[in-house]
PDB file of C-alpha atoms in Angstrom:
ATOM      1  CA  UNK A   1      55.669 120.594  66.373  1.00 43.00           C
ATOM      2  CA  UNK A   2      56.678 119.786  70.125  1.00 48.00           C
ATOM      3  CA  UNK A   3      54.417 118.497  72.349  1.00 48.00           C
ATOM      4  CA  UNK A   4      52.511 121.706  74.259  1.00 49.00           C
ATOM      5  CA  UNK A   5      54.221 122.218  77.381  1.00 48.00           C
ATOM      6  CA  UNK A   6      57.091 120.039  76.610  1.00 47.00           C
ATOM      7  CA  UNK A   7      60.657 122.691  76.606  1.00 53.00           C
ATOM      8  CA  UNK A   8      62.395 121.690  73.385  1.00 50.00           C
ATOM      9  CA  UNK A   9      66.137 122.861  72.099  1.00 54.00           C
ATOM     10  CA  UNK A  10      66.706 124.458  69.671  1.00 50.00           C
ATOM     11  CA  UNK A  11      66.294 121.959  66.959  1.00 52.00           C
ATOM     12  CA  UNK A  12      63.151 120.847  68.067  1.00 53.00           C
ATOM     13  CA  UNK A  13      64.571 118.052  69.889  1.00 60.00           C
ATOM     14  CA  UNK A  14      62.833 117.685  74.040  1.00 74.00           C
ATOM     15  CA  UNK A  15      65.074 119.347  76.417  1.00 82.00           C
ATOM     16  CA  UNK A  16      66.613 117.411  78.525  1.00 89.00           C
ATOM     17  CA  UNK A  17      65.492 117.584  82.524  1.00 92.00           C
ATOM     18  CA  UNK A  18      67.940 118.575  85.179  1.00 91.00           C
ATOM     19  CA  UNK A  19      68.032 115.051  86.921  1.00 93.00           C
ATOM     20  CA  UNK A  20      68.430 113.694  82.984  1.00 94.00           C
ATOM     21  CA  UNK A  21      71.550 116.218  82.251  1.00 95.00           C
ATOM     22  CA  UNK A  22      72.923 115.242  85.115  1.00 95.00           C
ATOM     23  CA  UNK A  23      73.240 111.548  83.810  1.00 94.00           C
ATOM     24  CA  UNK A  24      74.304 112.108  81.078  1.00 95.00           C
ATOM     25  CA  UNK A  25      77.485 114.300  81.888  1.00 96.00           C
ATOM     26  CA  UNK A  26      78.103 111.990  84.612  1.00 95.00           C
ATOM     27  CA  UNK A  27      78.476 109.160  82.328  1.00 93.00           C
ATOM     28  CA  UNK A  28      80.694 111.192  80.189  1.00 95.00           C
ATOM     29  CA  UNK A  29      82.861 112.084  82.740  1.00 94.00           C
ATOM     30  CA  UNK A  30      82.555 108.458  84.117  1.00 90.00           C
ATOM     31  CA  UNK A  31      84.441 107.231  80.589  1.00 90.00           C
ATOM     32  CA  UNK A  32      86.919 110.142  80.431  1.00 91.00           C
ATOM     33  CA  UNK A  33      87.625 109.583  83.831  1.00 88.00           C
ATOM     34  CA  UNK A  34      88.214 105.390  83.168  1.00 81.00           C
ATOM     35  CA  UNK A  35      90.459 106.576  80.444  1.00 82.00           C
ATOM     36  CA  UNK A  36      92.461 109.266  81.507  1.00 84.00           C
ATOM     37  CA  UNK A  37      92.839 109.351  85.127  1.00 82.00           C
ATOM     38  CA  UNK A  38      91.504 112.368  87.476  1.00 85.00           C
ATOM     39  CA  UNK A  39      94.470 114.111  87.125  1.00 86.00           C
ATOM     40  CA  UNK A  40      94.756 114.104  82.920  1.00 89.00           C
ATOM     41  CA  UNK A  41      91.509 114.368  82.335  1.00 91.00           C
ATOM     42  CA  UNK A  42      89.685 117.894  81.132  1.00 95.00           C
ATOM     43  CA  UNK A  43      86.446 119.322  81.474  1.00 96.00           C
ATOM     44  CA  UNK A  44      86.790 120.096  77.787  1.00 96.00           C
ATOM     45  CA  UNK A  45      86.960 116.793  76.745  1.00 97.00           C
ATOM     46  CA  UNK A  46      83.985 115.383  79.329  1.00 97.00           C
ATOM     47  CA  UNK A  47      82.051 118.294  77.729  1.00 97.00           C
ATOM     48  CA  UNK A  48      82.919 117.450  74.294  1.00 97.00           C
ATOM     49  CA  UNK A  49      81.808 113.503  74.853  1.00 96.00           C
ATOM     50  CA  UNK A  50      78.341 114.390  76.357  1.00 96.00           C
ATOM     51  CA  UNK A  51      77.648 116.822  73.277  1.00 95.00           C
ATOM     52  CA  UNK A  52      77.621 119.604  75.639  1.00 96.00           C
ATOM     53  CA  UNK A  53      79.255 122.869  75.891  1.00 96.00           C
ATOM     54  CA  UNK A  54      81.582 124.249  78.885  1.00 95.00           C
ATOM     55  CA  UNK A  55      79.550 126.529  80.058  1.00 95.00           C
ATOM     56  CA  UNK A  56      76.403 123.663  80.393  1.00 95.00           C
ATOM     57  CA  UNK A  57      78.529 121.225  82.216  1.00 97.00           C
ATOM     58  CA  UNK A  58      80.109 124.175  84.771  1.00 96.00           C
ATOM     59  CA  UNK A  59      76.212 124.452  85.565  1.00 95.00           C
ATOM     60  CA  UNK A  60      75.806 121.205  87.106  1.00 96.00           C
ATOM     61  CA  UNK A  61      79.739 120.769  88.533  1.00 97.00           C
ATOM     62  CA  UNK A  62      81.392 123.642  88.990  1.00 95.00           C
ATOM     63  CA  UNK A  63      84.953 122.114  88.653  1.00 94.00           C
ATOM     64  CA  UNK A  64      86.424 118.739  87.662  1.00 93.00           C
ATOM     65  CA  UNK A  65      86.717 117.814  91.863  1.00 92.00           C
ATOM     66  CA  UNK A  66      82.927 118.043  91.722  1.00 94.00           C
ATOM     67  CA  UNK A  67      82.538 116.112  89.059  1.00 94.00           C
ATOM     68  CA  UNK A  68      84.678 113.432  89.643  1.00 92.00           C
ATOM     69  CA  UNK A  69      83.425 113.963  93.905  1.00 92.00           C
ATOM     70  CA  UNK A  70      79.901 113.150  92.556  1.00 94.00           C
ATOM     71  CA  UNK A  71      81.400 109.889  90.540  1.00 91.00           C
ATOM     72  CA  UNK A  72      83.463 108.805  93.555  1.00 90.00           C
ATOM     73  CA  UNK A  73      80.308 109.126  96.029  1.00 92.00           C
ATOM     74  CA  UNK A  74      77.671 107.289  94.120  1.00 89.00           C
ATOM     75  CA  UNK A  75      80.602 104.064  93.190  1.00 88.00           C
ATOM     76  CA  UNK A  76      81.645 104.144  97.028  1.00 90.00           C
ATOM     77  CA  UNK A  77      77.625 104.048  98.187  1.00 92.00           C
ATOM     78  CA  UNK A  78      77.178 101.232  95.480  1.00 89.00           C
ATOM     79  CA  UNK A  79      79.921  99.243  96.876  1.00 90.00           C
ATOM     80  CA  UNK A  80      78.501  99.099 100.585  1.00 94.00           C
ATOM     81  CA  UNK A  81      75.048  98.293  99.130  1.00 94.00           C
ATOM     82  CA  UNK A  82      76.943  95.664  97.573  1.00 91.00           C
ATOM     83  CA  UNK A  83      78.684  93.625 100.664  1.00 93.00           C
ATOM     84  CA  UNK A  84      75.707  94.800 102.896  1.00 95.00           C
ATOM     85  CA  UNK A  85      73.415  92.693 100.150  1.00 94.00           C
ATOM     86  CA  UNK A  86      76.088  90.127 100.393  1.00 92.00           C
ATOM     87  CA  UNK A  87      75.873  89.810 104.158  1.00 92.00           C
ATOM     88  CA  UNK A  88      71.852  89.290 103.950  1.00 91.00           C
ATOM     89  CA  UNK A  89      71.706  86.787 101.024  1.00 92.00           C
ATOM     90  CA  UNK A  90      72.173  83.528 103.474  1.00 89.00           C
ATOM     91  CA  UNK A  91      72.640  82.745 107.043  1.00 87.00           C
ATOM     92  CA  UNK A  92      75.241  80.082 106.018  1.00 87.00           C
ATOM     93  CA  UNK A  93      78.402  81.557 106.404  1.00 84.00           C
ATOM     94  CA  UNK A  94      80.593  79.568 104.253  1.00 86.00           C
ATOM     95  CA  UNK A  95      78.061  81.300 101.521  1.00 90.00           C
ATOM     96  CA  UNK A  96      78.674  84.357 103.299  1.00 89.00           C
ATOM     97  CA  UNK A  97      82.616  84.202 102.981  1.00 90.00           C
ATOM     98  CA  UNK A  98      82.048  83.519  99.373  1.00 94.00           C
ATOM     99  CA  UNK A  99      79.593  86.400  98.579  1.00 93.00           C
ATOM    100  CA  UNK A 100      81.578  88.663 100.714  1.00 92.00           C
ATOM    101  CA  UNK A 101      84.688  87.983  98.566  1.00 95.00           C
ATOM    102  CA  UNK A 102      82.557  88.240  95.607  1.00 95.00           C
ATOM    103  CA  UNK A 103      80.748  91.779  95.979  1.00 92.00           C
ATOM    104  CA  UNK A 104      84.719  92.804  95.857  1.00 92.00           C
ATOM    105  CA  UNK A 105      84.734  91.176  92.491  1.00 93.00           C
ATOM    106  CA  UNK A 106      81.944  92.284  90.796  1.00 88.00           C
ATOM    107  CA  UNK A 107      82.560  96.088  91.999  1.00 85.00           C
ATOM    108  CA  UNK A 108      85.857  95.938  89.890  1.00 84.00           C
ATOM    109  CA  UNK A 109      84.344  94.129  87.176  1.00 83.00           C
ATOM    110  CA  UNK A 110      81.085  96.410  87.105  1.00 76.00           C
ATOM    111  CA  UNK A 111      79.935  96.635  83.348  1.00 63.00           C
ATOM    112  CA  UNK A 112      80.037 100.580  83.100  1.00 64.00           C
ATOM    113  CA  UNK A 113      82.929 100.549  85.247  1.00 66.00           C
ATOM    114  CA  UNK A 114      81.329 102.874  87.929  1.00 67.00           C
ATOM    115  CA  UNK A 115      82.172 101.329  90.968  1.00 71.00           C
ATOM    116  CA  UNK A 116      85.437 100.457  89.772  1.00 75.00           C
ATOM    117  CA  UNK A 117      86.040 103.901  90.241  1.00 77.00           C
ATOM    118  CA  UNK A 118      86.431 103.382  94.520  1.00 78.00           C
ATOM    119  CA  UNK A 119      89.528 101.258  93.493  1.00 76.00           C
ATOM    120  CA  UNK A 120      91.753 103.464  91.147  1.00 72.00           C
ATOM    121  CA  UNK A 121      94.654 104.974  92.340  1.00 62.00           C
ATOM    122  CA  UNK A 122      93.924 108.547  91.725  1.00 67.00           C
ATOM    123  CA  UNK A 123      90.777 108.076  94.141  1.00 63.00           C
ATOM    124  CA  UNK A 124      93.519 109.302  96.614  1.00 68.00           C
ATOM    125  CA  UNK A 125      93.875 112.824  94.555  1.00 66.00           C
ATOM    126  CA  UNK A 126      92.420 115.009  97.554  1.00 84.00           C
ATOM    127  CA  UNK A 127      92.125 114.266 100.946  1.00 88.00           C
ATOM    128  CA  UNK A 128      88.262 114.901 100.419  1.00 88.00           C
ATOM    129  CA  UNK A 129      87.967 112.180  97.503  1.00 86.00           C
ATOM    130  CA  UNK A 130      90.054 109.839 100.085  1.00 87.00           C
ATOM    131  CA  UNK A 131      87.479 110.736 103.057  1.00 92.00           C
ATOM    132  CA  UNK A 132      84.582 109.210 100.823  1.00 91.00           C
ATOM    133  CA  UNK A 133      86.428 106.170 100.109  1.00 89.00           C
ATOM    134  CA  UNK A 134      87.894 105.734 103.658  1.00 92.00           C
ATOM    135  CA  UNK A 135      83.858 106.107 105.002  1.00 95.00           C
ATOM    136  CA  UNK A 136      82.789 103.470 102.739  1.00 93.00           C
ATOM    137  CA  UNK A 137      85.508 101.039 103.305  1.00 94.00           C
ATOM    138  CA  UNK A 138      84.109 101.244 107.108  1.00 96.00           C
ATOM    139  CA  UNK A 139      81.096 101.156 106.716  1.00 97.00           C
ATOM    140  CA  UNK A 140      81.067  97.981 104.839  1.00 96.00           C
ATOM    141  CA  UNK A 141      83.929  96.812 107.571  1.00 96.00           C
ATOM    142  CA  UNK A 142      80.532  97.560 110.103  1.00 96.00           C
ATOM    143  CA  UNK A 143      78.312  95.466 107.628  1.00 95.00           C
ATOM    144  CA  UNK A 144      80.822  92.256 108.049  1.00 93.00           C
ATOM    145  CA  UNK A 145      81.571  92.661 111.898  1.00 93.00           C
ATOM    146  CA  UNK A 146      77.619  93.095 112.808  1.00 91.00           C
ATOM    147  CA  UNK A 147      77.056  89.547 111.240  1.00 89.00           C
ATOM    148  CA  UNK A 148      80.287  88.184 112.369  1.00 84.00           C
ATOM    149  CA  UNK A 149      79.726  89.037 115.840  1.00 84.00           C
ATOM    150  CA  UNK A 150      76.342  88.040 115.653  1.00 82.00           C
ATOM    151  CA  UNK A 151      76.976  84.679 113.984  1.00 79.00           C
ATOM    152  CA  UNK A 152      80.701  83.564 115.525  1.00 76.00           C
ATOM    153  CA  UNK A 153      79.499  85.362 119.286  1.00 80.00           C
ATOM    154  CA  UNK A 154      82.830  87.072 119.317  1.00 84.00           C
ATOM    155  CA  UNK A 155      83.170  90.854 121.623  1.00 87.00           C
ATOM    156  CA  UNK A 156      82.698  93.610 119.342  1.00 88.00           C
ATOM    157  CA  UNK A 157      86.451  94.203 118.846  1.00 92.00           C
ATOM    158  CA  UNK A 158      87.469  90.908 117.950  1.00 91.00           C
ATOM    159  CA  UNK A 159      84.713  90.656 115.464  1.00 90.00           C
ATOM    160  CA  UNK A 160      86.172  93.936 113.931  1.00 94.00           C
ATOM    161  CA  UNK A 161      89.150  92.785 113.457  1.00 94.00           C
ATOM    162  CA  UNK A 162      88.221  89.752 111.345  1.00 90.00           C
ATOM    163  CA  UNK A 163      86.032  91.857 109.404  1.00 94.00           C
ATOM    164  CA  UNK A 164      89.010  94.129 108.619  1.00 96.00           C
ATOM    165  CA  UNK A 165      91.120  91.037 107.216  1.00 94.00           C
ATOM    166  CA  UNK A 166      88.107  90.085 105.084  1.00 94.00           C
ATOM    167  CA  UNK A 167      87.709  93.219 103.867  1.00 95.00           C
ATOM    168  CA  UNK A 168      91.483  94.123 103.570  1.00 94.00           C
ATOM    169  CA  UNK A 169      91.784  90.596 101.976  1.00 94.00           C
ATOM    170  CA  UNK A 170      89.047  90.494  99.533  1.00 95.00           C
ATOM    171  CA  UNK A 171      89.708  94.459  98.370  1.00 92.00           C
ATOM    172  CA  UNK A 172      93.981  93.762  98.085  1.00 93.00           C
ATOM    173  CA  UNK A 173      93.097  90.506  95.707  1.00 95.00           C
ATOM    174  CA  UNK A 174      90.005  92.673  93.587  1.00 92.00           C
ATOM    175  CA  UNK A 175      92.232  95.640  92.930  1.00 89.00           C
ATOM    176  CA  UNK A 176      95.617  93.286  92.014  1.00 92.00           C
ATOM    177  CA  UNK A 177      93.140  90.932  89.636  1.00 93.00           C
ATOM    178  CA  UNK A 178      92.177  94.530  88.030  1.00 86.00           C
ATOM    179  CA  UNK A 179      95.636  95.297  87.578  1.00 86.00           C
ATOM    180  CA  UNK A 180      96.508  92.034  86.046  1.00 92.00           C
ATOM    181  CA  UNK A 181      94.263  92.294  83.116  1.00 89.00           C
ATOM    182  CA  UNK A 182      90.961  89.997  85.125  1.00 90.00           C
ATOM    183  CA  UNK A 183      93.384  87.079  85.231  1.00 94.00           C
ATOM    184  CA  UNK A 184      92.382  84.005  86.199  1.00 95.00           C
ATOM    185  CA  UNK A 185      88.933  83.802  85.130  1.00 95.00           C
ATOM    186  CA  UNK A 186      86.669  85.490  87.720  1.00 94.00           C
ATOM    187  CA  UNK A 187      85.004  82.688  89.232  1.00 95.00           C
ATOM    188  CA  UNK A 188      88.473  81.281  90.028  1.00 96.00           C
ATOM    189  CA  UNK A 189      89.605  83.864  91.293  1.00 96.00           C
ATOM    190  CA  UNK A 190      86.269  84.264  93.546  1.00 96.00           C
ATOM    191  CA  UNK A 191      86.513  80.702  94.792  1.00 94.00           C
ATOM    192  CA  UNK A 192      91.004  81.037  95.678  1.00 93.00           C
ATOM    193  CA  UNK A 193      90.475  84.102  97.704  1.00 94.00           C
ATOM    194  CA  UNK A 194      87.201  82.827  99.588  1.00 93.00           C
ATOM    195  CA  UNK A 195      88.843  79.584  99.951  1.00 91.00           C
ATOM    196  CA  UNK A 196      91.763  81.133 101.904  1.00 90.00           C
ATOM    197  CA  UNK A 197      89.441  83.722 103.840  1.00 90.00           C
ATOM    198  CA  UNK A 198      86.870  80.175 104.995  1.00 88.00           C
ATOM    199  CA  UNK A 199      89.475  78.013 105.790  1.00 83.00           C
ATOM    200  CA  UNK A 200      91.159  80.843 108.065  1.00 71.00           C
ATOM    201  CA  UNK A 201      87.705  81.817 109.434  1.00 60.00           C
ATOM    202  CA  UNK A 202      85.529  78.919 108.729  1.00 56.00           C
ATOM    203  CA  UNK A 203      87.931  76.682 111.173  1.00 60.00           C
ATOM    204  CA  UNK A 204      89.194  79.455 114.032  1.00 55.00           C
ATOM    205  CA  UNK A 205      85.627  80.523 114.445  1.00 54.00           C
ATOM    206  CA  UNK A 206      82.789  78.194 113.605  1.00 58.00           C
ATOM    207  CA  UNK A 207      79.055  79.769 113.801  1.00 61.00           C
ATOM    208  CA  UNK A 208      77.825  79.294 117.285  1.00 63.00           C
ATOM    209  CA  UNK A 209      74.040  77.632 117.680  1.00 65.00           C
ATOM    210  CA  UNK A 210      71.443  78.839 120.406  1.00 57.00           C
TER     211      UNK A 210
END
């Protein structure tokens, strides 16, 4: 017999919270989604792979934007966490180049594949998908050009700039070394692309002292 006070289905199994459901058709839709696109994807076939019907997924998302809205949001938050951590983990900025470079890296190689999501191509599909992406991009740009201007004592729109080429550098070389398959190996791929972004930065604008 269930537990008293614990909602069970129908065969006797615990039903599942709201926050709980929610997970679970979002992870669904997060692997139909990596297979299929945005655009070829159906709500019949997320439903399907989280054991759900229709009518029980159009209760949480109304429509497939929603869904795939919600999917977008939470890999795009993720990713400025990401180079935001990067930015705090040392004050050497050599390291920071480097970790910079890599939070790029490990968003496209993210083990569930969520944050990958920031990076495909159909993350253009509305304007409003496009908005989310465009608003993290920046504010991660803001994460690089607070330390940069900080750190290299640069004016505010100088240090912008350079965190635009960092950004611009390290997300161009992510989404092509997703594209070609992960090739090279990603710690080779980590240390070419900070390489190129240290020696441009590392020698034009060396951290000031005092």
């Amino acid at each position: 017999m269930p537990t008293a006070g614990a909602p069970s289905s129908a065969g006797g199994r615990p039903r599942m919270s709201r926050s709980q459901r929610r997970a679970q058709l979002l992870a669904a839709a997060r692997a139909v989604f990596g297979a299929q696109g945005y655009h070829a994807a159906a709500m019949d076939e997320i439903a399907e792979r989280a054991g759900v019907s229709k009518p029980v997924l159009y209760q949480h998302f109304p429509g497939k934007l929603d869904l795939y809205r919600a999917l977008v949001e939470s890999a795009a938050n993720e990713m400025v966490r990401t180079v935001r951590a990067a930015m705090r983990s040392t004050t050497d900025n050599k390291a920071r180049v480097h970790a910079a470079v890599q939070a790029y890296f490990d968003v496209v190689s993210s083990r569930d594949g969520a944050m990958r999501l920031v990076f495909e191509t159909d993350t253009r599909a509305t304007p409003e998908i496009a908005e989310i992406v465009d608003r993290a991009t920046s504010d991660c740009i803001d994460a690089v050009t607070e330390v940069v201007t900080a750190d290299a004592g640069l004016e505010p729109d100088r240090a912008r700039l350079l965190a635009v080429g960092l950004v611009g550098l390290s997300t161009t070389a992510a989404r092509y070394w997703l594209d070609a398959g992960l090739r090279p190996p990603r710690e080779d791929a980590i240390a070419l692309m900070s390489t190129l972004a240290w020696r441009g930065i590392g020698g034009g604008f060396p951290r000031q002292e005092g």
